């Protein structure tokens, strides 16, 4: 993992920032149906209510990419 990734995840964890569907789409430059498919197929962590915790999304996607 790069230092930037570590720093970004740490800051997200400390802030408790939440992401909407639109935030996830924008970050990964994908459409809403793609994010919904990732969610259905286990490519995203469970939502916290209607949102995801940013730190959880970043960590989950990184861990899946390294498998």
Coordinates of N, CA and C in Angstrom, one line a residue:
X1 N 0.8 -1.2 0.0 CA 0.0 0.0 0.0 C 0.9 1.2 0.0
X2 N 0.5 2.2 -0.7 CA 1.2 3.4 -0.8 C 1.0 4.3 0.5
X3 N 1.9 5.2 0.7 CA 1.7 6.1 1.9 C 0.5 6.9 1.7
X4 N 0.2 7.3 0.5 CA -1.0 8.1 0.2 C -2.3 7.3 0.6
X5 N -2.3 6.1 0.2 CA -3.5 5.2 0.5 C -3.6 5.1 2.0
X6 N -2.5 4.8 2.7 CA -2.5 4.7 4.2 C -3.1 5.9 4.8
X7 N -2.6 7.1 4.4 CA -3.0 8.4 4.9 C -4.4 8.6 4.7
X8 N -4.9 8.4 3.5 CA -6.3 8.6 3.1 C -7.2 7.7 3.9
X9 N -6.9 6.5 4.1 CA -7.7 5.6 4.9 C -7.7 6.0 6.4
X10 N -6.6 6.4 6.9 CA -6.5 6.8 8.3 C -7.3 8.1 8.5
X11 N -7.2 9.0 7.6 CA -8.0 10.3 7.8 C -9.5 10.0 7.7
X12 N -9.9 9.1 6.8 CA -11.3 8.7 6.6 C -11.8 8.0 7.9
X13 N -11.0 7.2 8.4 CA -11.4 6.4 9.7 C -11.6 7.4 10.8
X14 N -10.6 8.4 10.9 CA -10.7 9.3 12.0 C -11.9 10.3 11.9
X15 N -12.2 10.7 10.7 CA -13.3 11.6 10.4 C -14.7 11.0 10.5
X16 N -14.8 9.7 10.3 CA -16.0 9.0 10.3 C -16.9 9.4 9.1
X17 N -16.3 10.0 8.0 CA -17.0 10.5 6.9 C -17.8 9.3 6.2
X18 N -19.0 9.7 5.8 CA -19.9 8.8 5.1 C -20.0 9.1 3.7
X19 N -20.2 8.1 2.8 CA -20.3 8.3 1.4 C -21.7 7.9 1.0
X20 N -22.3 8.7 0.1 CA -23.6 8.4 -0.5 C -23.3 7.5 -1.8
X21 N -24.3 7.0 -2.4 CA -24.2 6.3 -3.7 C -23.4 7.2 -4.7
X22 N -23.8 8.5 -4.8 CA -23.1 9.4 -5.7 C -21.7 9.6 -5.4
X23 N -21.3 9.6 -4.1 CA -19.9 9.7 -3.7 C -19.0 8.5 -4.2
X24 N -19.6 7.4 -4.0 CA -18.9 6.1 -4.4 C -18.7 6.1 -6.0
X25 N -19.8 6.5 -6.6 CA -19.8 6.6 -8.1 C -18.7 7.5 -8.6
X26 N -18.7 8.7 -8.0 CA -17.7 9.7 -8.4 C -16.3 9.3 -8.1
X27 N -16.0 8.7 -6.9 CA -14.7 8.3 -6.5 C -14.1 7.2 -7.5
X28 N -14.9 6.3 -7.8 CA -14.5 5.2 -8.7 C -14.8 5.4 -10.2
X29 N -15.4 6.6 -10.5 CA -15.8 6.9 -11.9 C -16.6 5.8 -12.6
X30 N -17.6 5.4 -11.9 CA -18.5 4.4 -12.4 C -20.0 4.9 -12.2
X31 N -20.9 4.1 -12.8 CA -22.3 4.5 -12.7 C -23.0 3.9 -11.5
X32 N -24.2 4.4 -11.2 CA -24.9 3.9 -10.0 C -25.2 2.4 -10.2
X33 N -25.6 2.0 -11.4 CA -25.9 0.5 -11.5 C -24.7 -0.3 -11.2
X34 N -23.5 0.2 -11.5 CA -22.3 -0.6 -11.2 C -22.0 -0.7 -9.7
X35 N -22.2 0.4 -9.0 CA -22.1 0.4 -7.6 C -23.1 -0.5 -6.9
X36 N -24.3 -0.5 -7.4 CA -25.4 -1.4 -6.9 C -25.0 -2.8 -7.1
X37 N -24.4 -3.1 -8.3 CA -24.0 -4.5 -8.6 C -22.9 -4.9 -7.7
X38 N -21.9 -4.0 -7.5 CA -20.8 -4.3 -6.5 C -21.4 -4.7 -5.2
X39 N -22.4 -3.9 -4.7 CA -23.0 -4.1 -3.4 C -23.7 -5.5 -3.4
X40 N -24.4 -5.8 -4.4 CA -25.1 -7.1 -4.5 C -24.2 -8.3 -4.5
X41 N -23.1 -8.1 -5.2 CA -22.1 -9.2 -5.4 C -21.0 -9.2 -4.3
X42 N -21.2 -8.4 -3.3 CA -20.2 -8.4 -2.2 C -19.0 -7.6 -2.4
X43 N -19.0 -6.7 -3.4 CA -17.8 -5.9 -3.7 C -17.7 -4.6 -2.9
X44 N -18.7 -4.4 -2.0 CA -18.7 -3.3 -1.1 C -19.1 -3.8 0.3
X45 N -18.6 -3.1 1.3 CA -19.1 -3.5 2.7 C -20.5 -3.1 2.9
X46 N -21.1 -3.5 4.0 CA -22.5 -3.2 4.3 C -22.6 -1.7 4.5
X47 N -23.7 -1.2 4.2 CA -24.0 0.3 4.4 C -24.3 0.5 5.9
X48 N -24.0 1.7 6.3 CA -24.5 2.2 7.6 C -25.7 3.0 7.3
X49 N -26.9 2.4 7.5 CA -28.1 3.0 7.1 C -28.2 3.2 5.6
X50 N -28.2 4.4 5.1 CA -28.3 4.6 3.6 C -26.9 5.0 3.0
X51 N -25.9 5.0 3.9 CA -24.6 5.4 3.4 C -23.5 4.3 3.8
X52 N -22.4 4.5 3.2 CA -21.2 3.7 3.6 C -20.2 4.6 4.3
X53 N -19.5 4.0 5.2 CA -18.3 4.7 5.8 C -17.2 4.7 4.8
X54 N -16.7 5.9 4.5 CA -15.7 6.0 3.5 C -14.5 5.1 3.8
X55 N -14.0 5.1 5.0 CA -12.9 4.2 5.4 C -13.2 2.8 5.1
X56 N -14.4 2.3 5.3 CA -14.7 0.9 5.1 C -14.7 0.6 3.6
X57 N -15.2 1.5 2.8 CA -15.2 1.3 1.3 C -13.8 1.3 0.8
X58 N -13.0 2.2 1.2 CA -11.6 2.3 0.7 C -10.8 1.0 1.1
X59 N -11.0 0.6 2.3 CA -10.3 -0.7 2.8 C -10.8 -1.9 2.1
X60 N -12.1 -2.0 2.0 CA -12.8 -3.2 1.4 C -12.3 -3.4 -0.1
X61 N -12.4 -2.3 -0.8 CA -12.0 -2.4 -2.2 C -10.6 -2.7 -2.4
X62 N -9.7 -2.1 -1.5 CA -8.3 -2.3 -1.6 C -8.0 -3.8 -1.3
X63 N -8.6 -4.3 -0.3 CA -8.4 -5.7 0.1 C -8.8 -6.6 -1.0
X64 N -9.9 -6.4 -1.7 CA -10.4 -7.2 -2.8 C -9.5 -7.1 -4.0
X65 N -8.9 -6.0 -4.2 CA -8.0 -5.8 -5.3 C -6.7 -6.6 -5.1
X66 N -6.3 -6.8 -3.8 CA -5.1 -7.5 -3.5 C -5.3 -9.0 -3.5
X67 N -6.5 -9.5 -3.7 CA -6.7 -10.9 -3.6 C -6.4 -11.6 -4.9

